[in-house]
Each structure stands twice: as C-alpha cells, then as structure tokens.
Short mmCIF file of C-alpha atoms in Angstrom, two decimals:
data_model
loop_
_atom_site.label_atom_id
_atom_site.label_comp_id
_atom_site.label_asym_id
_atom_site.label_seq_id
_atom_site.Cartn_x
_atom_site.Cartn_y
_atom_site.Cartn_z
CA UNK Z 1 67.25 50.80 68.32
CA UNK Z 2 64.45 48.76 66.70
CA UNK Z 3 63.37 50.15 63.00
CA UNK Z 4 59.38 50.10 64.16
CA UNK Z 5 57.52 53.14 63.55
CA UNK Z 6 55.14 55.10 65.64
CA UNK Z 7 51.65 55.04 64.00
CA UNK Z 8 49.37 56.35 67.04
CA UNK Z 9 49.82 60.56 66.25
CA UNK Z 10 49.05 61.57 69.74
CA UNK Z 11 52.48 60.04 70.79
CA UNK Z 12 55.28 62.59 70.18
CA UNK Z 13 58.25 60.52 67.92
CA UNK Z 14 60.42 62.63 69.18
CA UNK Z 15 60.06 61.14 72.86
CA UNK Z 16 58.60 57.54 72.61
CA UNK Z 17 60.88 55.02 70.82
CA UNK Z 18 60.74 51.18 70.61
CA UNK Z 19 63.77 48.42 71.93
CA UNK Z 20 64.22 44.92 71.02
CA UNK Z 21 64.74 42.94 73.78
CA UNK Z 22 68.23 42.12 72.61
CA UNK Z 23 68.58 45.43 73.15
CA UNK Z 24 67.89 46.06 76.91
CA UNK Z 25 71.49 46.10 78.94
CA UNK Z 26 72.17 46.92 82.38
CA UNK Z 27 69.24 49.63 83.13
CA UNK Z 28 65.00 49.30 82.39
CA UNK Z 29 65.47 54.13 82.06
CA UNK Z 30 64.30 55.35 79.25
CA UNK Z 31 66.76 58.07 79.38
CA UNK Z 32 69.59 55.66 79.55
CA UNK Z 33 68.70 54.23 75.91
CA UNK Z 34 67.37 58.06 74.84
CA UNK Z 35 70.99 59.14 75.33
CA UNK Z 36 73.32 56.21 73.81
CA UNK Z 37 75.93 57.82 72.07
CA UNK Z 38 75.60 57.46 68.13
CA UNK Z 39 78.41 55.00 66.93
CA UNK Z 40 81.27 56.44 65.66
CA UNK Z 41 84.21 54.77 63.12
CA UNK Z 42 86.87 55.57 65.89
CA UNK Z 43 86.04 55.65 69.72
CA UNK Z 44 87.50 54.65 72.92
CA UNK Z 45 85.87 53.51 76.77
CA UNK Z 46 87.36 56.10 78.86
CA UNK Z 47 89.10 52.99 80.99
CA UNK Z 48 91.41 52.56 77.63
CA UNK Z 49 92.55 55.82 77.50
CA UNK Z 50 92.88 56.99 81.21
CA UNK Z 51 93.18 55.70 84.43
CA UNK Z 52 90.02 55.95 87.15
CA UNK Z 53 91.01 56.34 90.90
CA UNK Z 54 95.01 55.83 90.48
CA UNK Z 55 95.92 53.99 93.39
CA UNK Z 56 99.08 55.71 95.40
CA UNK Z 57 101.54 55.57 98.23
CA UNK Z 58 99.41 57.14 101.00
CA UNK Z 59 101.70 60.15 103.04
CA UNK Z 60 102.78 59.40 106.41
CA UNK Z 61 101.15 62.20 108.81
CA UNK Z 62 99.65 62.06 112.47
CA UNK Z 63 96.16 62.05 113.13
CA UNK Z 64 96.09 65.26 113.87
CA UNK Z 65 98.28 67.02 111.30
CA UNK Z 66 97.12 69.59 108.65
CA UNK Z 67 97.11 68.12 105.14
CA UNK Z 68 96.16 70.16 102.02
CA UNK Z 69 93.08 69.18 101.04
CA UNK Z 70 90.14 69.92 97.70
CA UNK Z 71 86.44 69.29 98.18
CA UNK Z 72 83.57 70.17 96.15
CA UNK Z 73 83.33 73.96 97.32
CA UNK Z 74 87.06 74.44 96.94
CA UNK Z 75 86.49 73.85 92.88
CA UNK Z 76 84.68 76.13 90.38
CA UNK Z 77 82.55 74.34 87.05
CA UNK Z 78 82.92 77.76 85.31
CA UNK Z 79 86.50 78.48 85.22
CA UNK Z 80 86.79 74.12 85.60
CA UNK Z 81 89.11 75.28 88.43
CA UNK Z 82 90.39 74.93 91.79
CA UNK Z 83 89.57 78.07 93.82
CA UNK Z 84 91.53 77.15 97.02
CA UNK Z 85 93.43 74.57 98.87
CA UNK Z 86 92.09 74.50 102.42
CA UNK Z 87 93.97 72.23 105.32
CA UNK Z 88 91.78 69.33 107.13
CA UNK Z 89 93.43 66.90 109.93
CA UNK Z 90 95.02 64.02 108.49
CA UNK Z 91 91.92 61.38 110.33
CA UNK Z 92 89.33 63.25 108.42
CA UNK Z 93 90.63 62.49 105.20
CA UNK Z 94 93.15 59.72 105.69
CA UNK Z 95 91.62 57.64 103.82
CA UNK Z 96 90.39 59.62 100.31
CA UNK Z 97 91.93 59.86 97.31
CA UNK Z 98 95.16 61.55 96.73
CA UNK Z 99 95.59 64.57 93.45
CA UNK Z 100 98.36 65.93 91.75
CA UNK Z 101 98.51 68.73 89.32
CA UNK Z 102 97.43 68.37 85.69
CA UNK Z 103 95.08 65.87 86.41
CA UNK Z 104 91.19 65.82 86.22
CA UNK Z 105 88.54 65.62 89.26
CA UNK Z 106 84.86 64.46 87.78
CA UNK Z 107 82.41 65.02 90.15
CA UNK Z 108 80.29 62.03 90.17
CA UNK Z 109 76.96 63.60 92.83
CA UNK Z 110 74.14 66.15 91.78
CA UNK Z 111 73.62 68.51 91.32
CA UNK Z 112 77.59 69.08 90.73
CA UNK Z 113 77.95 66.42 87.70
CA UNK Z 114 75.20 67.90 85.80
CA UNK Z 115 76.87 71.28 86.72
CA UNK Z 116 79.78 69.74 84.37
CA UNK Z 117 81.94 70.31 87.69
CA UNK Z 118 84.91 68.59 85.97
CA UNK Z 119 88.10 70.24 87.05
CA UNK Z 120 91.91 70.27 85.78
CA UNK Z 121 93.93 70.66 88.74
CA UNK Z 122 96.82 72.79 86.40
CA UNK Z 123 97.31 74.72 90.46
CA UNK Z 124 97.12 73.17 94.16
CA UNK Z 125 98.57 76.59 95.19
CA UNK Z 126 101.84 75.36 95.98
CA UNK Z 127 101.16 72.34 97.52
CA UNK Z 128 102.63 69.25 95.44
CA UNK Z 129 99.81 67.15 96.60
CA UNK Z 130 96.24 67.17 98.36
CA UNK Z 131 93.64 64.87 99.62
CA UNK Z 132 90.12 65.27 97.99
CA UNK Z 133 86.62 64.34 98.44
CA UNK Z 134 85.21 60.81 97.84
CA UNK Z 135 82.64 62.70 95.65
CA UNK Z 136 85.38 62.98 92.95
CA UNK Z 137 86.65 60.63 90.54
CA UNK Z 138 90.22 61.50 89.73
CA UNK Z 139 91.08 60.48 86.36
CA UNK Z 140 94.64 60.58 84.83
CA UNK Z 141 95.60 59.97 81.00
CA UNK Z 142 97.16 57.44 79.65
CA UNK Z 143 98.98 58.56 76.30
CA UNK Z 144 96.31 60.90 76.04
CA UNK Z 145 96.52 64.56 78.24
CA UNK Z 146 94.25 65.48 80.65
CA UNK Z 147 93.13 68.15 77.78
CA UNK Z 148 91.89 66.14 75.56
CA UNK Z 149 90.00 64.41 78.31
CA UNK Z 150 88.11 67.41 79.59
CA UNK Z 151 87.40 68.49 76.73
CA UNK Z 152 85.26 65.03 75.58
CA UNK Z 153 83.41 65.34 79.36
CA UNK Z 154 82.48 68.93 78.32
CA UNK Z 155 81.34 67.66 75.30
CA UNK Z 156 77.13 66.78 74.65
CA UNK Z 157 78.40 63.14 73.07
CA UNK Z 158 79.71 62.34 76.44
CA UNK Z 159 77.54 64.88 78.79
CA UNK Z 160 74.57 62.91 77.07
CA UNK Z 161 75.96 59.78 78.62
CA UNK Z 162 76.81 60.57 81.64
CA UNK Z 163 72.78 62.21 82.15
CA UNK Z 164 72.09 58.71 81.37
CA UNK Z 165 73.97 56.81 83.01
CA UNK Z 166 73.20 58.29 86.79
CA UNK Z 167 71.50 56.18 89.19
CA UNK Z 168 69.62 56.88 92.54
CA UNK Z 169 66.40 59.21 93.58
CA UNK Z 170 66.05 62.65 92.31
CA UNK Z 171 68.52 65.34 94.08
CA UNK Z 172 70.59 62.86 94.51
CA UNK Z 173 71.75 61.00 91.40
CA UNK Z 174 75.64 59.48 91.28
CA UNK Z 175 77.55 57.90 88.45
CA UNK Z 176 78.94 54.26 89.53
CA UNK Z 177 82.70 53.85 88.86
CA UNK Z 178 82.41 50.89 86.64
CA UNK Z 179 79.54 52.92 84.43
CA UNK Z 180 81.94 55.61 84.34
CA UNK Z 181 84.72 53.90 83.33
CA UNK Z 182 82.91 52.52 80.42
CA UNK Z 183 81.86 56.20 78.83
CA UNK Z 184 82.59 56.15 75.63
CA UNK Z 185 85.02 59.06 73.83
CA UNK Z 186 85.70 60.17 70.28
CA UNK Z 187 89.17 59.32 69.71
CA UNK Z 188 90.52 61.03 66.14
CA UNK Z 189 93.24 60.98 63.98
CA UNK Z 190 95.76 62.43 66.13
CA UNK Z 191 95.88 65.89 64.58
CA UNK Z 192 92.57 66.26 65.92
CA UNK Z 193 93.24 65.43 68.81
CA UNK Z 194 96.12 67.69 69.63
CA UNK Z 195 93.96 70.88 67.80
CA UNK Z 196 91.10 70.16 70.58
CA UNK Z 197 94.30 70.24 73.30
CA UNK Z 198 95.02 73.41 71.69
CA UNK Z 199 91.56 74.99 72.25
CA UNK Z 200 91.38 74.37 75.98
CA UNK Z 201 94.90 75.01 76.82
CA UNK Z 202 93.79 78.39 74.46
CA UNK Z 203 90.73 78.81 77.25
CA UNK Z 204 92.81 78.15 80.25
CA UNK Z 205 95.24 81.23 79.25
CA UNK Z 206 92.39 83.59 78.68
CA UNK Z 207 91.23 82.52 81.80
CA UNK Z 208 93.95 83.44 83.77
CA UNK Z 209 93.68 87.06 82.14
CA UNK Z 210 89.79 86.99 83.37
CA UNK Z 211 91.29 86.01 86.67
CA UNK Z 212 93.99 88.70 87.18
CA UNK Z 213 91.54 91.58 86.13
CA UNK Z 214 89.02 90.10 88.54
CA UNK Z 215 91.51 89.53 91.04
CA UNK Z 216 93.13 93.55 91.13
CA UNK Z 217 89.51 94.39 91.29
CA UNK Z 218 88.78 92.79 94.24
CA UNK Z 219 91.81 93.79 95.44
CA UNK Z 220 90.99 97.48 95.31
CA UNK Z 221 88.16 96.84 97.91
CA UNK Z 222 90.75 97.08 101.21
CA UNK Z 223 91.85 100.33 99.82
CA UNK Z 224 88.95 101.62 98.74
CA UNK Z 225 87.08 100.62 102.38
CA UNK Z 226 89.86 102.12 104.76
CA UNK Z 227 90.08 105.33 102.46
CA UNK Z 228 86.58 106.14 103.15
CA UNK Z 229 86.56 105.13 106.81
CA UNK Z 230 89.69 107.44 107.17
CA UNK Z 231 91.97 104.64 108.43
CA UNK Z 232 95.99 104.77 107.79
CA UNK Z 233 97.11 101.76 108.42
CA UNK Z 234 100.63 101.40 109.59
CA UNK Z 235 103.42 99.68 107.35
CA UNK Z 236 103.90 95.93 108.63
CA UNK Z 237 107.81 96.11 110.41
CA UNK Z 238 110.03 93.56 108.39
CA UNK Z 239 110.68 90.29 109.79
CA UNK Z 240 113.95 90.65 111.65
CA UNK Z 241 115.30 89.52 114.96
CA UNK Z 242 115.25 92.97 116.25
CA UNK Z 243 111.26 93.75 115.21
CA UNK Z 244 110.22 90.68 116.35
CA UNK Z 245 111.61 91.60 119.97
CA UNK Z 246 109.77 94.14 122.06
CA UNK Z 247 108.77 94.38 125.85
CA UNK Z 248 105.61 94.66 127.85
CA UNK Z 249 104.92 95.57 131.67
CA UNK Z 250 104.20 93.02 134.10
CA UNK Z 251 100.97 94.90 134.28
CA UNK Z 252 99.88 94.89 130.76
CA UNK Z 253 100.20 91.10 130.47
CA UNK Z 254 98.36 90.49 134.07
CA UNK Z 255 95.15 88.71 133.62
CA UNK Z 256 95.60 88.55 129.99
CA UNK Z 257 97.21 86.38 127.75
CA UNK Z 258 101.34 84.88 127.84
CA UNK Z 259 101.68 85.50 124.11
CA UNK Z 260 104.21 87.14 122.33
CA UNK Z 261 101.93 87.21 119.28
CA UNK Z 262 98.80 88.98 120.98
CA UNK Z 263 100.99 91.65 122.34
CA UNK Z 264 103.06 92.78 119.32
CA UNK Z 265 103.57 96.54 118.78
CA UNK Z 266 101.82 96.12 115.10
CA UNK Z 267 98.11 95.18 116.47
CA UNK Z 268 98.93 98.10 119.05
CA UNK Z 269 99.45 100.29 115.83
CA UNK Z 270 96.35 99.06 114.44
CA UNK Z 271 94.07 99.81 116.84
CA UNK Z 272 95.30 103.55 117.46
CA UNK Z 273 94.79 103.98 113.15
CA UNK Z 274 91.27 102.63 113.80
CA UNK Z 275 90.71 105.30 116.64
CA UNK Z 276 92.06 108.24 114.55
CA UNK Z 277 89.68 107.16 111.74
CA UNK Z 278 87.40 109.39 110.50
CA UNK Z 279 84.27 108.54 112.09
CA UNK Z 280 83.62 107.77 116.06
CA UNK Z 281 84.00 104.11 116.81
CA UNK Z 282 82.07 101.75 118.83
CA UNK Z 283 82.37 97.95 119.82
CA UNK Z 284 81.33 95.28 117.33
CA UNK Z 285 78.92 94.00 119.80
CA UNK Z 286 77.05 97.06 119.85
CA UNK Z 287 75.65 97.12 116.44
CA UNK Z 288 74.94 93.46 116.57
CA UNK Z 289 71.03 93.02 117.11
CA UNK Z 290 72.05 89.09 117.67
CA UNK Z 291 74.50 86.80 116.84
CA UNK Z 292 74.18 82.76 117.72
CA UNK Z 293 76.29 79.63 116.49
CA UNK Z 294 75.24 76.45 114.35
CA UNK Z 295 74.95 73.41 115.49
CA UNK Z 296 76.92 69.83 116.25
CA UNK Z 297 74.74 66.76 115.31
CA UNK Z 298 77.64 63.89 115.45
CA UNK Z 299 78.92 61.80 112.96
CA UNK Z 300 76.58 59.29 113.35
CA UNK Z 301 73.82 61.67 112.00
CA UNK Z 302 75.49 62.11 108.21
CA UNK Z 303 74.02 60.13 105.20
CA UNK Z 304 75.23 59.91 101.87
CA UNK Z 305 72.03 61.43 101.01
CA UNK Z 306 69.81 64.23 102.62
CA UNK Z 307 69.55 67.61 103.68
CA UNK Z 308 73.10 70.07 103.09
CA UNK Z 309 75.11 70.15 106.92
CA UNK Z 310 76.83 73.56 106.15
CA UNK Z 311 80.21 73.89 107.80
CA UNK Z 312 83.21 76.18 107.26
CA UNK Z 313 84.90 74.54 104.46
CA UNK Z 314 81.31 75.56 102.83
CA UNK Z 315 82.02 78.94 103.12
CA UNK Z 316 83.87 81.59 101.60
CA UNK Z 317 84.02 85.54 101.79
CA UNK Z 318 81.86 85.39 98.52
CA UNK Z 319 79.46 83.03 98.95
CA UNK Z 320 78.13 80.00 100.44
CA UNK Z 321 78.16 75.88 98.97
CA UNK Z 322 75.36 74.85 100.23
CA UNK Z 323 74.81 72.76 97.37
CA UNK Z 324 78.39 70.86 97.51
CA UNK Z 325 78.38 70.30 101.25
CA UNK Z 326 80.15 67.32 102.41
CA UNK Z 327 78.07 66.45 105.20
CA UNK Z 328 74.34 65.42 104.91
CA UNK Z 329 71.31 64.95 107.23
CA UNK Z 330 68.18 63.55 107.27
CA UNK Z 331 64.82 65.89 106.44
CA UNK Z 332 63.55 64.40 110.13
CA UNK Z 333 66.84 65.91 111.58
CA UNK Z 334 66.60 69.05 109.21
CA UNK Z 335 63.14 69.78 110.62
CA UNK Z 336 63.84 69.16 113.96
CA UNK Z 337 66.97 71.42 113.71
CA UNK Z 338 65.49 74.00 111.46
CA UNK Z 339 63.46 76.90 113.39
CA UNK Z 340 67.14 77.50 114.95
CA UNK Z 341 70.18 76.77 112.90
CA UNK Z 342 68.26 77.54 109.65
CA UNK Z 343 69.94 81.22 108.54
CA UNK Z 344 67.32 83.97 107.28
CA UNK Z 345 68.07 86.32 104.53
CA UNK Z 346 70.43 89.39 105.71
CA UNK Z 347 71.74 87.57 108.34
CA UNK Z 348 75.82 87.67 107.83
CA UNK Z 349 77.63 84.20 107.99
CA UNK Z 350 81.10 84.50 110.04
CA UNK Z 351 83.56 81.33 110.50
CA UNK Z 352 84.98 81.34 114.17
CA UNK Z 353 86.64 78.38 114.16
CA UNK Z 354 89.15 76.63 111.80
CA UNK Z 355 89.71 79.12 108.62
CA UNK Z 356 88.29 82.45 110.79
CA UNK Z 357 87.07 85.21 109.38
CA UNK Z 358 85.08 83.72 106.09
CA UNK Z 359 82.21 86.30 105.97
CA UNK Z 360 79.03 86.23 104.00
CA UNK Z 361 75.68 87.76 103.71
CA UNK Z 362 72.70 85.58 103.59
CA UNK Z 363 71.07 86.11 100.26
CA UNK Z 364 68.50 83.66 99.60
CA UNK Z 365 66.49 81.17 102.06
CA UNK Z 366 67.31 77.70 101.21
CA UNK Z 367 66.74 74.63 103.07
CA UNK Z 368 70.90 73.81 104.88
CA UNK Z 369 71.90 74.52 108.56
CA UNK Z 370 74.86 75.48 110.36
CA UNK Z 371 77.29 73.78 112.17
CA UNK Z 372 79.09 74.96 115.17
CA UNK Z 373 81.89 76.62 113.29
CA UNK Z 374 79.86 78.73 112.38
CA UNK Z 375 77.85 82.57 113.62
CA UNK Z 376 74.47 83.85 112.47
CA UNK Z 377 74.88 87.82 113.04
CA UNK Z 378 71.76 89.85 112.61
CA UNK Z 379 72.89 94.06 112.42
CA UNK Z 380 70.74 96.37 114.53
CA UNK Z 381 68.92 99.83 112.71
CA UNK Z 382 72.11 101.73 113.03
CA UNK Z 383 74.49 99.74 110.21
CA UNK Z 384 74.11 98.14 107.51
CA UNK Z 385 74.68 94.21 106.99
CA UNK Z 386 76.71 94.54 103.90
CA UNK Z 387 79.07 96.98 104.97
CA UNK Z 388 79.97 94.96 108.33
CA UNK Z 389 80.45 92.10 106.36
CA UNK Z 390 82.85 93.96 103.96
CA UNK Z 391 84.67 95.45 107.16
CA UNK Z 392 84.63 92.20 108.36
CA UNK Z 393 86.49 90.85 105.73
CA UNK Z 394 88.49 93.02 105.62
CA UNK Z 395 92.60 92.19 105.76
CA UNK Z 396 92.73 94.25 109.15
CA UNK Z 397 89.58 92.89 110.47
CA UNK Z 398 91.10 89.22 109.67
CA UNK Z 399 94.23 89.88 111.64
CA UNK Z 400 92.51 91.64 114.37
CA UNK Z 401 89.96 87.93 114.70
CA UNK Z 402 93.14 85.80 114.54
CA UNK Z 403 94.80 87.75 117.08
CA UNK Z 404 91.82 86.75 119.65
CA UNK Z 405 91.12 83.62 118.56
CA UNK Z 406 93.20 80.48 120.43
CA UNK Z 407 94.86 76.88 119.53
CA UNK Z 408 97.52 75.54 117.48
CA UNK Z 409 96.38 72.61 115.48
CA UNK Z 410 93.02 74.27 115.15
CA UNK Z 411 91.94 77.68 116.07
CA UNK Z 412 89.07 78.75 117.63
CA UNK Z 413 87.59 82.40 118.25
CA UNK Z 414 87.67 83.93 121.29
CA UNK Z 415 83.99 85.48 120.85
CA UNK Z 416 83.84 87.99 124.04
CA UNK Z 417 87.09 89.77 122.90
CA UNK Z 418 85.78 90.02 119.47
CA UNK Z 419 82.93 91.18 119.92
CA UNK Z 420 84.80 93.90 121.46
CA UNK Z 421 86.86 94.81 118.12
CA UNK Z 422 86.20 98.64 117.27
CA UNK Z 423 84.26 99.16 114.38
CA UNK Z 424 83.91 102.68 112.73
CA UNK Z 425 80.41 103.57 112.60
CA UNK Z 426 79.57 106.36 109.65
CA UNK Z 427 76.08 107.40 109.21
CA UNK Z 428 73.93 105.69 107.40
CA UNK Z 429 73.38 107.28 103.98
CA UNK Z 430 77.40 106.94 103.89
CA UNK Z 431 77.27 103.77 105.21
CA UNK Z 432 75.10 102.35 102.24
CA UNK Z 433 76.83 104.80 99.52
CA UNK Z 434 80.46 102.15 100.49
CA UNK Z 435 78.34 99.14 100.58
CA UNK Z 436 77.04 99.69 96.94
CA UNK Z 437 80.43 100.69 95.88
CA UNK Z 438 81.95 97.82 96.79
CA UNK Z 439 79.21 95.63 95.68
CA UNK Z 440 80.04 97.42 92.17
CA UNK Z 441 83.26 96.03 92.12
CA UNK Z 442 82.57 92.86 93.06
CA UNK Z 443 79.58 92.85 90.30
CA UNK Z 444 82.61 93.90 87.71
CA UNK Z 445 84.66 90.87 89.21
CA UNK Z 446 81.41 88.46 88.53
CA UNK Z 447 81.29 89.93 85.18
CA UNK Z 448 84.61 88.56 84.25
CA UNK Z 449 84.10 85.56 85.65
CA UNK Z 450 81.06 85.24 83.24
CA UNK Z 451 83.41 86.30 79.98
CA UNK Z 452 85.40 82.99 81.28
CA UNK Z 453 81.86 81.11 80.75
CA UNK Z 454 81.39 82.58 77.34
CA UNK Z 455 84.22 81.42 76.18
CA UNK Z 456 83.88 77.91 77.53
CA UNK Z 457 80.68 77.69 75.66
CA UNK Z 458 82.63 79.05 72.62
CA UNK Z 459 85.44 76.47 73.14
CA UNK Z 460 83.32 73.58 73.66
CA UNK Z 461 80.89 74.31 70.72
CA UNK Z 462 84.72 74.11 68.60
CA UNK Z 463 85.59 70.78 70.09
CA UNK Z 464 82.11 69.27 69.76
CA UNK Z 465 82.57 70.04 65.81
CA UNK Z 466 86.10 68.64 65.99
CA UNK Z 467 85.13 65.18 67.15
CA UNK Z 468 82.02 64.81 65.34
CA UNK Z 469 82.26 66.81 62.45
#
C-alpha cells in the first residue's frame, strides 16, 4: 500500500488507508485491500499445494437409488466434523461432487464460511464414498496432508483473506473458485509443517474423547425416560430363521396390512410393556392441540439466494439448520407462505417422510418454512412439549413410527395410525421434573461439545504462532 499519510485527525488511521492505482486488482472493496495478507519469505497459492474440485469417475446408480450423501447440516464447524451421512436418490445429487475420507470440504456460502465450516472428512460412517453439496469446495493435498491444510484455513492469515475475498449482497456472500484457489498459505520449513499436523491430529483425538463422553450421555436418556415412565421393554429376539417366522389369523391381518414386518411378535411385545407402564396411557392424538404439515413450492421456486426452504435433511433430533438449508425462496414467496408454514416457538418439529422420526422443539422464531416432509405439533394443557418430543425420540417411539409408515425407496408416515401410538401420560409436575432432567443431560453433552471449541481456539492460536512466528 501507498506510503501517504493521513493528516485530517478526524479520520481514524486505523480504518482509512490510501492505494496507488498500480495497486487496484480485481475488486474496487475496501475490505479486500484491508485484508491482503502481509508478505511472507515462504508462501504458497493454495492451487500449488492442493487440488480444488478433483474431478472423478462418477458411480453408476439408477435414478432412484439411495446414495450416501453430506450437505451443509450433516457437518459441524466446531468439532470441523461430519455429524451424519444421510441417503438422497441418485437424480438429486447425480451431478455434485463426489468425497472421500481424509479430505477437506470448505464451505464457500454465508453465513457457513465465516462460521470457518471447514471440515476433514477423517469418517463417512462406513460408507467409502458420498455425494455432497455444491456449496462445498472439496479440496485434496498434494504432497501436503489435509492437516496442514485445515489448519492454514483456520488460521486469521488466511480467514482474513477469505473475509475479503467474498463477493455478492449481504447474507449471502460466496467465495469464487478461481479466488479461492489463489489464497495464499504459509508454507515452512518442513519441520514446521509436520509440528502444525501434529497439533490438529492432537485436537482431533481429544475430540473423539469429548465425543464418547457426550455420546454415553446422551445415551443414558432412553434409559433414564422408560425407567421413569415404568416401561420394560422386551429383549429384541436374535435374528434367526426360526424368530423371524411366526403366524397370524386370517382375521388379524383382514383389513390391515400384508406385511410380515408390521405384524412381528416384537412390536406386539412393545405395545403390551407400554400398557403395563406405570402411568395410564392415552393416544398421541389426544394430547395434540394441532398438528399440520409444511409445504411443497416446486423446484422452479428455489434461488441460489433467498429465504431458508427447511426440509428434513435440515433437521435433526437436536436441532434445526435453518441457516445451511439447501433450498432457498424468494422473500415474495416467504411472505406469501409465511402466516402458515412459518413454525412458532414450542411448537415440536417431527419428520414423516424420508428419515422419520427427527424430532425437535421450536426454540426461537426465525424467518424459514417447512416443507411437506415435515409436521408442526402444538401439545394441549395436559403435557408438556419437551417431554413428547423426548418420548418421541425415543428408540421405541422410532420403531413404533417406522412400523406405520409405508414405501421402499422412500418412506412415508402413515399419520392416522400414528397418531394413534400410546403415549404414557404422567401428571404434570412429573411430567416437567423428566423434561428438565433430560434437558440436564443434554446441557452436559453441549458442554463437551464446547471443551472441543476451547481447544480449537487453543490449537489454532499454536498454529497461527507456528507459521508466522
């Protein structure tokens, strides 16, 4: 930048600075010159050191086959993470990129990028591939590991860039390809490099810890929840030829459904332990207040840009991605939409078709609807919302909505038979007393989580004085 100096004193130095013409290159931002990374004796554009986008043999699958796939909600910035591997039909993602594991997923949209959503993909969860979202760059070293990489994006020299370097209106700023090909990384002697290696690999272990503690805790909850409802579930029968063969009287099949799997002697079992449970038990639909479904708008109604389309890949039993949705509208649409597919706070979330059974409670109003996939369930004066949502989520409670819910490719919820699920109804006081327990334990869970963010902020702060000294 120029060498001029600031003479006027009611201009702050700090934030008004001077270019040379022969300065200007590709952009007229301020912020794009404001955060130019200082030069350093030995760097590298990230296109030298990695490859952007690797192009690969795309898998031969049917339209409609299931395919592994990893969007934005599926991926966590704090543990830099993949949370879950969902499955999409092969036409609604034929054509994105493919991932391995151990390599890196950028995400190149806000708010995620400047969420430092940047994700090593060490676990697909047993898959040895998946499709991912077009809102990712997938980068893969070159004689450099995918380490050493995430660590420099974690880093302010290149975070600094990349705040730069975004492009398009507020809410909804991206980071071209070419632009982010050209970041620019420290690049060390090599024993420098390989210590900063050390230190994430070093954060990805403790991590895991973080992640079995959290993980027994909120595996406690099923436990914990049929204990105090008084419900002994029976032991699932192994899987042999002889448990897997029962019989059933013409009359108990008539006018119901020709499926081995919706009469087997365990659901049987499961709804006499939910009968003998400690408290009196009444239909689902009979401490529901209300309960309606989202909304289809058609593809030709999502934008790159716009208001969050919430669908079931946006959910999950802890929360909802509002912010990473896939699918956009416009504000016109959103308004027009709004007065009926917008959920309210305390309304539970419940996926009945696809993945059923993702469950959620409504926490804060923000502007997203629903899409079809989707019910808004409002609890009448008698229960609380939290504890139906944790019974709803329950293991049990999962079965119980697959066995009523039909299709083969994908599923979809038989609604009047679930509403029809018996739900043990304590009274109130006791109702709330399980709710808050549980939310305890998911609180200790979140606390865990948050050690895993300490000590990304630790590890980072080590790297950034590793490559700059």
């Amino acid at each position: 930048m120029s060498n001029y100096t600031i003479q006027n004193p009611a201009l702050n130095p700090n934030r008004v600075f001077i270019l040379q013409k022969s300065e200007l290159e590709k952009s007229l931002s301020p912020l794009y010159y404001s955060t130019l990374p200082k030069k350093l004796s030995h760097s590298k554009k990230l296109k030298e050191i990695a490859i952007v986008n690797p192009t690969r043999e795309r898998p031969k699958f049917n339209d409609n086959d299931l395919v592994p796939y990893v969007g934005l909600p599926q991926t966590d910035e704090h543990s830099k993470s993949i949370i879950e591997v969902v499955l999409r039909p092969y036409k609604e993602v034929k054509g994105r990129n493919i991932i391995y594991p151990n390599e890196l997923l950028f995400a190149r949209i806000e708010p995620s990028i400047f969420n430092k959503k940047y994700i090593l993909t060490k676990d697909l969860k047993g898959y040895d591939f998946a499709f991912t979202s077009t809102e990712f760059y997938v980068v893969k070293g070159k004689y450099v590991d995918n380490e050493y990489l995430l660590a420099n994006f974690l880093s302010d020299y290149v975070y600094k860039q990349v705040e730069g370097k975004t492009t398009g209106s507020t809410g909804r700023r991206r980071l071209d390809t070419e632009v982010f090909a050209d970041l620019i990384f420290p690049f060390p002697e090599i024993n420098a490099r390989k210590k900063v290696s050390e230190i994430i690999t070093e954060f990805f272990t403790q991590k895991q810890k973080n992640e079995a503690e959290a993980d027994k805790l909120l595996s406690s909850i099923d436990d914990y929840l049929l204990n105090e409802l008084g419900i002994k579930l029976p032991e699932p029968p192994e899987n042999t030829l002889k448990n897997r063969m029962f019989t059933r009287s013409l009359k108990e099949i008539s006018n119901n459904r020709f499926d081995p799997f919706f009469h087997q002697n365990y659901f049987e079992n499961i709804y006499l332990a939910i009968s003998n449970s400690r408290y009196n038990t009444t239909p689902l639909k009979k401490i529901i207040s209300s309960y309606s479904k989202g909304v289809e708008v058609g593809s030709s109604e999502y934008l790159q840009e716009g208001i969050p389309f919430v669908r079931v890949a946006d959910i999950t039993d802890f929360s909802i991605n509002w912010l990473d949705a896939d699918k956009k509208i416009s504000e016109h649409k959103f308004n027009e939409l709004k007065k009926c597919y917008k959920p309210k706070i305390g309304e539970i979330l419940y996926s009945k078709d696809g993945t059923i059974g993702f469950c959620v409670v409504v926490q804060k109003e923000d502007d997203y609807v629903i899409s079809s996939g989707i019910l808004r369930i409002s609890c009448n004066r008698t229960f609380d919302n939290y504890l139906l949502k944790y019974i709803l989520s329950s293991k049990v409670y999962k079965q119980l909505a697959d066995r009523v819910s039909i299709g083969t490719v994908i599923k979809h919820l038989t609604i009047e038979d679930w509403l029809n699920l018996p739900i043990p109804v304590p009274p109130l006081n006791k109702q709330k007393e399980i709710a808050e327990h549980i939310t305890g334990i998911r609180q200790q869970a979140q606390q865990l989580k948050n050690k895993t963010t300490e000590l990304l902020k630790k590890a980072s702060e080590e790297i950034e004085q590793i490559l700059l000294g």
